[in-house]
C-alpha cells in the first residue's frame, strides 16, 4: 500500500508540474486577480460503492483545475473540473460481477468496478484568519468510461482483463461534498485538504441501493496568483495621487 501511494504521489507531481508549465505558457497570470484564483488541483482518492456485497476501496489519483471566486473577504465559491477522476469499488463478489453485467471468469482473481467521471464541485468555501478553510456544496459528475477489471497473478503469470460496462452505469452523477484543509498563503498559496463525496444517483441503472462515495486527499497549486496580486499592488502604489 505504501509503495502504491508513493508511486501515485510521484505520478501526480509529474502531471501537475507538466500541466503548470503548459498553463503558465498559455495564460500566465491573466486568469488571476484579487477576486479570482485559478490553478491546478490533484490528489489521491479512495472510492467505494454502497449497496453491494463488497465495500472495499482502491486508491487512484486525480487531476484537474479549479477556480476560487471571492464573494466577501473570507468567503469564496470554489469550482472547476477534475478531468481525470475515477470512482468505483474493489474486490467484487460473484453476485456483484453479475450485477455489473459482465462475465464471471474464475474465483482465483479479483474484480473491481472502475468508472471515469468528469467531476464538477460548486462549493461554498470559507477561509479563517489562521488559513484553515472549510467547504461544502453540491458536486456533479459526467461518466465517460466504465469497466470491470479482472486481475490474477499466479505461477508468475499476470493476467489483466477489462470488460467494459458503460451502458450499465448511469451517465450522470450528483451528490454533495464536504471538506476542510489548510492554505499556506491566502494569496497565491498552495493548499492541502481532505474531502468526502456522497453520491445520490444510482450507480447501476435499475439498482436504487448503489451509490458512489469517496474520500479525497487534495492539493491545489495556484498559477500566477501571487504574481498577479503583487503586480496589482505595485500599480496601486505607483499610481499618481
mmCIF file of C-alpha atoms in Angstrom:
data_model
loop_
_atom_site.group_PDB
_atom_site.id
_atom_site.type_symbol
_atom_site.label_atom_id
_atom_site.label_comp_id
_atom_site.label_asym_id
_atom_site.label_seq_id
_atom_site.Cartn_x
_atom_site.Cartn_y
_atom_site.Cartn_z
ATOM 1 C CA UNK A 1 0.000 0.000 0.000
ATOM 2 C CA UNK A 2 2.826 2.389 0.914
ATOM 3 C CA UNK A 3 4.565 1.655 -2.390
ATOM 4 C CA UNK A 4 1.333 2.343 -4.306
ATOM 5 C CA UNK A 5 0.760 5.685 -2.556
ATOM 6 C CA UNK A 6 4.369 6.757 -3.171
ATOM 7 C CA UNK A 7 4.032 5.881 -6.854
ATOM 8 C CA UNK A 8 0.741 7.784 -7.113
ATOM 9 C CA UNK A 9 2.275 10.817 -5.394
ATOM 10 C CA UNK A 10 5.223 10.761 -7.816
ATOM 11 C CA UNK A 11 2.961 10.488 -10.879
ATOM 12 C CA UNK A 12 0.731 13.276 -9.548
ATOM 13 C CA UNK A 13 3.725 15.572 -9.025
ATOM 14 C CA UNK A 14 4.943 14.967 -12.602
ATOM 15 C CA UNK A 15 1.441 15.574 -14.035
ATOM 16 C CA UNK A 16 0.910 18.767 -12.045
ATOM 17 C CA UNK A 17 4.366 20.121 -12.909
ATOM 18 C CA UNK A 18 3.857 19.497 -16.639
ATOM 19 C CA UNK A 19 0.349 20.983 -16.536
ATOM 20 C CA UNK A 20 1.552 24.056 -14.652
ATOM 21 C CA UNK A 21 4.256 24.755 -17.237
ATOM 22 C CA UNK A 22 1.749 24.414 -20.101
ATOM 23 C CA UNK A 23 -0.937 26.597 -18.492
ATOM 24 C CA UNK A 24 1.595 29.239 -17.436
ATOM 25 C CA UNK A 25 2.860 29.471 -21.008
ATOM 26 C CA UNK A 26 -0.689 29.726 -22.355
ATOM 27 C CA UNK A 27 -2.269 32.072 -19.810
ATOM 28 C CA UNK A 28 0.418 33.447 -17.486
ATOM 29 C CA UNK A 29 -1.305 35.416 -14.732
ATOM 30 C CA UNK A 30 -4.266 36.558 -16.870
ATOM 31 C CA UNK A 31 -6.732 34.247 -15.127
ATOM 32 C CA UNK A 32 -5.924 35.617 -11.668
ATOM 33 C CA UNK A 33 -6.962 38.786 -9.873
ATOM 34 C CA UNK A 34 -7.640 39.772 -6.243
ATOM 35 C CA UNK A 35 -11.138 38.293 -6.632
ATOM 36 C CA UNK A 36 -10.252 35.192 -8.672
ATOM 37 C CA UNK A 37 -7.707 32.418 -8.165
ATOM 38 C CA UNK A 38 -7.044 29.807 -10.837
ATOM 39 C CA UNK A 39 -4.814 26.749 -10.586
ATOM 40 C CA UNK A 40 -4.365 23.001 -10.644
ATOM 41 C CA UNK A 41 -5.967 20.529 -8.266
ATOM 42 C CA UNK A 42 -4.798 16.975 -7.795
ATOM 43 C CA UNK A 43 -4.541 14.235 -5.228
ATOM 44 C CA UNK A 44 -5.476 10.699 -4.311
ATOM 45 C CA UNK A 45 -8.979 9.370 -3.730
ATOM 46 C CA UNK A 46 -10.331 6.173 -2.183
ATOM 47 C CA UNK A 47 -13.733 5.310 -3.727
ATOM 48 C CA UNK A 48 -16.386 2.717 -2.910
ATOM 49 C CA UNK A 49 -19.955 1.899 -3.970
ATOM 50 C CA UNK A 50 -22.649 1.187 -1.392
ATOM 51 C CA UNK A 51 -25.332 -1.447 -1.831
ATOM 52 C CA UNK A 52 -23.010 -4.261 -2.985
ATOM 53 C CA UNK A 53 -21.588 -7.276 -1.165
ATOM 54 C CA UNK A 54 -18.181 -5.594 -1.139
ATOM 55 C CA UNK A 55 -17.247 -2.229 0.358
ATOM 56 C CA UNK A 56 -13.511 -2.489 -0.331
ATOM 57 C CA UNK A 57 -11.841 0.699 -1.564
ATOM 58 C CA UNK A 58 -8.976 1.092 -4.015
ATOM 59 C CA UNK A 59 -6.662 4.091 -4.412
ATOM 60 C CA UNK A 60 -6.311 6.199 -7.547
ATOM 61 C CA UNK A 61 -5.005 9.649 -8.371
ATOM 62 C CA UNK A 62 -6.916 12.521 -9.958
ATOM 63 C CA UNK A 63 -6.022 15.845 -11.520
ATOM 64 C CA UNK A 64 -7.891 18.878 -12.820
ATOM 65 C CA UNK A 65 -8.183 22.639 -12.471
ATOM 66 C CA UNK A 66 -10.091 24.922 -10.124
ATOM 67 C CA UNK A 67 -11.386 28.472 -9.704
ATOM 68 C CA UNK A 68 -11.900 30.304 -6.404
ATOM 69 C CA UNK A 69 -14.217 33.313 -6.800
ATOM 70 C CA UNK A 70 -14.146 35.687 -3.847
ATOM 71 C CA UNK A 71 -17.627 36.718 -2.676
ATOM 72 C CA UNK A 72 -16.574 38.500 0.509
ATOM 73 C CA UNK A 73 -13.300 38.961 2.379
ATOM 74 C CA UNK A 74 -13.096 35.340 3.585
ATOM 75 C CA UNK A 75 -15.919 33.699 1.601
ATOM 76 C CA UNK A 76 -15.349 32.080 -1.796
ATOM 77 C CA UNK A 77 -17.123 29.970 -4.405
ATOM 78 C CA UNK A 78 -14.906 27.001 -5.294
ATOM 79 C CA UNK A 79 -15.494 25.244 -8.618
ATOM 80 C CA UNK A 80 -13.597 23.671 -11.506
ATOM 81 C CA UNK A 81 -13.299 20.237 -13.117
ATOM 82 C CA UNK A 82 -11.461 17.083 -12.114
ATOM 83 C CA UNK A 83 -10.767 15.938 -15.670
ATOM 84 C CA UNK A 84 -9.054 12.698 -14.627
ATOM 85 C CA UNK A 85 -11.015 11.144 -11.792
ATOM 86 C CA UNK A 86 -12.028 7.581 -11.031
ATOM 87 C CA UNK A 87 -14.767 6.179 -8.765
ATOM 88 C CA UNK A 88 -15.843 2.582 -8.202
ATOM 89 C CA UNK A 89 -15.154 -0.269 -5.787
ATOM 90 C CA UNK A 90 -12.714 -3.129 -5.291
ATOM 91 C CA UNK A 91 -12.988 -6.914 -4.678
ATOM 92 C CA UNK A 92 -16.390 -7.584 -6.252
ATOM 93 C CA UNK A 93 -18.201 -10.766 -5.256
ATOM 94 C CA UNK A 94 -19.688 -13.166 -7.801
ATOM 95 C CA UNK A 95 -23.122 -11.555 -7.431
ATOM 96 C CA UNK A 96 -21.529 -8.082 -7.731
ATOM 97 C CA UNK A 97 -19.873 -9.105 -11.002
ATOM 98 C CA UNK A 98 -23.194 -10.402 -12.317
ATOM 99 C CA UNK A 99 -24.965 -7.181 -11.265
ATOM 100 C CA UNK A 100 -22.309 -5.222 -13.172
ATOM 101 C CA UNK A 101 -23.414 -7.002 -16.340
ATOM 102 C CA UNK A 102 -20.114 -8.700 -17.225
ATOM 103 C CA UNK A 103 -18.910 -12.290 -17.420
ATOM 104 C CA UNK A 104 -17.524 -14.029 -14.347
ATOM 105 C CA UNK A 105 -14.147 -15.594 -15.236
ATOM 106 C CA UNK A 106 -12.952 -17.574 -12.212
ATOM 107 C CA UNK A 107 -12.579 -17.369 -8.435
ATOM 108 C CA UNK A 108 -8.793 -17.097 -8.400
ATOM 109 C CA UNK A 109 -8.632 -13.465 -9.421
ATOM 110 C CA UNK A 110 -10.021 -10.195 -8.072
ATOM 111 C CA UNK A 111 -12.597 -7.940 -9.726
ATOM 112 C CA UNK A 112 -13.004 -4.183 -9.427
ATOM 113 C CA UNK A 113 -15.557 -1.771 -10.875
ATOM 114 C CA UNK A 114 -13.897 1.375 -12.194
ATOM 115 C CA UNK A 115 -15.750 4.420 -13.546
ATOM 116 C CA UNK A 116 -14.152 7.523 -15.025
ATOM 117 C CA UNK A 117 -16.019 10.780 -14.404
ATOM 118 C CA UNK A 118 -15.592 14.468 -15.023
ATOM 119 C CA UNK A 119 -16.373 15.842 -11.538
ATOM 120 C CA UNK A 120 -17.515 19.441 -11.010
ATOM 121 C CA UNK A 121 -17.860 20.828 -7.456
ATOM 122 C CA UNK A 122 -19.789 24.008 -6.634
ATOM 123 C CA UNK A 123 -18.702 24.618 -3.059
ATOM 124 C CA UNK A 124 -19.003 27.482 -0.641
ATOM 125 C CA UNK A 125 -15.531 27.937 0.852
ATOM 126 C CA UNK A 126 -14.679 29.901 3.995
ATOM 127 C CA UNK A 127 -11.054 30.684 4.905
ATOM 128 C CA UNK A 128 -10.473 31.544 8.561
ATOM 129 C CA UNK A 129 -7.864 34.058 9.729
ATOM 130 C CA UNK A 130 -5.475 31.184 10.587
ATOM 131 C CA UNK A 131 -5.662 29.951 6.933
ATOM 132 C CA UNK A 132 -7.715 26.878 7.811
ATOM 133 C CA UNK A 133 -10.690 26.519 5.453
ATOM 134 C CA UNK A 134 -13.941 24.574 5.290
ATOM 135 C CA UNK A 135 -16.006 23.929 2.188
ATOM 136 C CA UNK A 136 -19.248 22.200 1.254
ATOM 137 C CA UNK A 137 -21.805 22.051 -1.519
ATOM 138 C CA UNK A 138 -23.182 20.053 -4.446
ATOM 139 C CA UNK A 139 -20.950 18.096 -6.806
ATOM 140 C CA UNK A 140 -21.837 16.798 -10.248
ATOM 141 C CA UNK A 141 -20.287 14.143 -12.461
ATOM 142 C CA UNK A 142 -20.386 13.008 -16.085
ATOM 143 C CA UNK A 143 -19.414 9.392 -16.733
ATOM 144 C CA UNK A 144 -17.286 8.822 -19.832
ATOM 145 C CA UNK A 145 -15.835 5.317 -19.313
ATOM 146 C CA UNK A 146 -16.613 2.294 -17.126
ATOM 147 C CA UNK A 147 -15.267 -1.235 -16.885
ATOM 148 C CA UNK A 148 -14.872 -4.238 -14.595
ATOM 149 C CA UNK A 149 -11.225 -5.193 -14.250
ATOM 150 C CA UNK A 150 -10.164 -8.787 -13.565
ATOM 151 C CA UNK A 151 -6.649 -9.297 -12.165
ATOM 152 C CA UNK A 152 -4.839 -12.523 -11.386
ATOM 153 C CA UNK A 153 -1.196 -13.264 -10.628
ATOM 154 C CA UNK A 154 -0.448 -16.988 -10.282
ATOM 155 C CA UNK A 155 2.528 -19.124 -11.313
ATOM 156 C CA UNK A 156 4.434 -15.985 -12.333
ATOM 157 C CA UNK A 157 1.760 -15.219 -14.934
ATOM 158 C CA UNK A 158 -0.036 -11.899 -14.590
ATOM 159 C CA UNK A 159 -3.498 -11.620 -16.128
ATOM 160 C CA UNK A 160 -5.428 -8.387 -16.555
ATOM 161 C CA UNK A 161 -8.769 -8.351 -18.381
ATOM 162 C CA UNK A 162 -11.115 -5.394 -18.842
ATOM 163 C CA UNK A 163 -14.798 -5.891 -19.591
ATOM 164 C CA UNK A 164 -16.430 -2.571 -20.418
ATOM 165 C CA UNK A 165 -19.904 -1.971 -18.980
ATOM 166 C CA UNK A 166 -20.553 1.730 -19.571
ATOM 167 C CA UNK A 167 -24.128 1.012 -20.642
ATOM 168 C CA UNK A 168 -24.865 -0.420 -17.178
ATOM 169 C CA UNK A 169 -23.768 2.810 -15.414
ATOM 170 C CA UNK A 170 -25.881 5.960 -15.135
ATOM 171 C CA UNK A 171 -24.207 8.713 -17.194
ATOM 172 C CA UNK A 172 -24.928 11.497 -14.666
ATOM 173 C CA UNK A 173 -23.754 11.674 -11.058
ATOM 174 C CA UNK A 174 -24.890 14.186 -8.450
ATOM 175 C CA UNK A 175 -24.212 14.406 -4.741
ATOM 176 C CA UNK A 176 -22.713 16.531 -2.006
ATOM 177 C CA UNK A 177 -19.173 17.094 -0.842
ATOM 178 C CA UNK A 178 -17.717 18.460 2.373
ATOM 179 C CA UNK A 179 -14.108 19.179 3.221
ATOM 180 C CA UNK A 180 -11.507 21.073 5.213
ATOM 181 C CA UNK A 181 -7.873 21.968 4.811
ATOM 182 C CA UNK A 182 -5.075 24.478 5.198
ATOM 183 C CA UNK A 183 -3.899 27.161 2.764
ATOM 184 C CA UNK A 184 -0.245 28.150 3.124
ATOM 185 C CA UNK A 185 -0.879 31.716 1.997
ATOM 186 C CA UNK A 186 -4.293 33.322 1.454
ATOM 187 C CA UNK A 187 -2.975 34.982 -1.707
ATOM 188 C CA UNK A 188 -1.369 32.593 -4.184
ATOM 189 C CA UNK A 189 -0.548 29.854 -1.696
ATOM 190 C CA UNK A 190 -0.801 26.077 -2.096
ATOM 191 C CA UNK A 191 -3.439 24.286 -0.051
ATOM 192 C CA UNK A 192 -3.788 20.799 1.382
ATOM 193 C CA UNK A 193 -7.145 19.317 2.262
ATOM 194 C CA UNK A 194 -9.415 16.342 2.687
ATOM 195 C CA UNK A 195 -12.884 15.986 1.132
ATOM 196 C CA UNK A 196 -15.661 13.434 1.292
ATOM 197 C CA UNK A 197 -18.164 12.909 -1.531
ATOM 198 C CA UNK A 198 -21.516 11.145 -1.211
ATOM 199 C CA UNK A 199 -23.439 10.450 -4.402
ATOM 200 C CA UNK A 200 -27.239 10.425 -4.603
ATOM 201 C CA UNK A 201 -27.710 8.907 -8.074
ATOM 202 C CA UNK A 202 -27.880 5.141 -8.669
ATOM 203 C CA UNK A 203 -24.535 3.901 -9.943
ATOM 204 C CA UNK A 204 -26.061 0.907 -11.747
ATOM 205 C CA UNK A 205 -29.205 1.509 -13.779
ATOM 206 C CA UNK A 206 -32.220 -0.031 -12.075
ATOM 207 C CA UNK A 207 -30.407 -0.630 -8.772
ATOM 208 C CA UNK A 208 -31.522 2.043 -6.308
ATOM 209 C CA UNK A 209 -29.207 0.909 -3.497
ATOM 210 C CA UNK A 210 -25.882 1.513 -5.287
ATOM 211 C CA UNK A 211 -24.342 4.924 -4.561
ATOM 212 C CA UNK A 212 -20.849 6.323 -5.091
ATOM 213 C CA UNK A 213 -18.796 7.698 -2.218
ATOM 214 C CA UNK A 214 -15.146 8.631 -1.970
ATOM 215 C CA UNK A 215 -12.536 10.168 0.312
ATOM 216 C CA UNK A 216 -10.253 12.672 -1.443
ATOM 217 C CA UNK A 217 -6.834 13.917 -0.330
ATOM 218 C CA UNK A 218 -6.347 17.076 -2.372
ATOM 219 C CA UNK A 219 -3.596 19.574 -3.184
ATOM 220 C CA UNK A 220 -4.172 22.844 -5.039
ATOM 221 C CA UNK A 221 -1.450 24.766 -6.822
ATOM 222 C CA UNK A 222 -2.324 28.339 -7.937
ATOM 223 C CA UNK A 223 -0.853 29.535 -11.236
ATOM 224 C CA UNK A 224 0.323 33.136 -11.348
ATOM 225 C CA UNK A 225 -1.933 34.253 -8.480
ATOM 226 C CA UNK A 226 0.823 35.726 -6.290
ATOM 227 C CA UNK A 227 2.486 37.408 -9.256
ATOM 228 C CA UNK A 228 -0.835 38.879 -10.380
ATOM 229 C CA UNK A 229 -1.632 40.205 -6.888
ATOM 230 C CA UNK A 230 1.857 41.747 -6.466
ATOM 231 C CA UNK A 231 1.541 43.425 -9.877
ATOM 232 C CA UNK A 232 -1.796 44.983 -8.919
ATOM 233 C CA UNK A 233 -0.402 46.140 -5.555
ATOM 234 C CA UNK A 234 2.615 47.683 -7.306
ATOM 235 C CA UNK A 235 0.396 49.529 -9.804
ATOM 236 C CA UNK A 236 -1.737 50.874 -6.958
ATOM 237 C CA UNK A 237 1.337 52.134 -5.084
ATOM 238 C CA UNK A 238 2.814 53.815 -8.177
ATOM 239 C CA UNK A 239 -0.491 55.313 -9.293
ATOM 240 C CA UNK A 240 -0.448 59.142 -9.138
ATOM 241 C CA UNK A 241 -2.499 60.512 -6.254
#
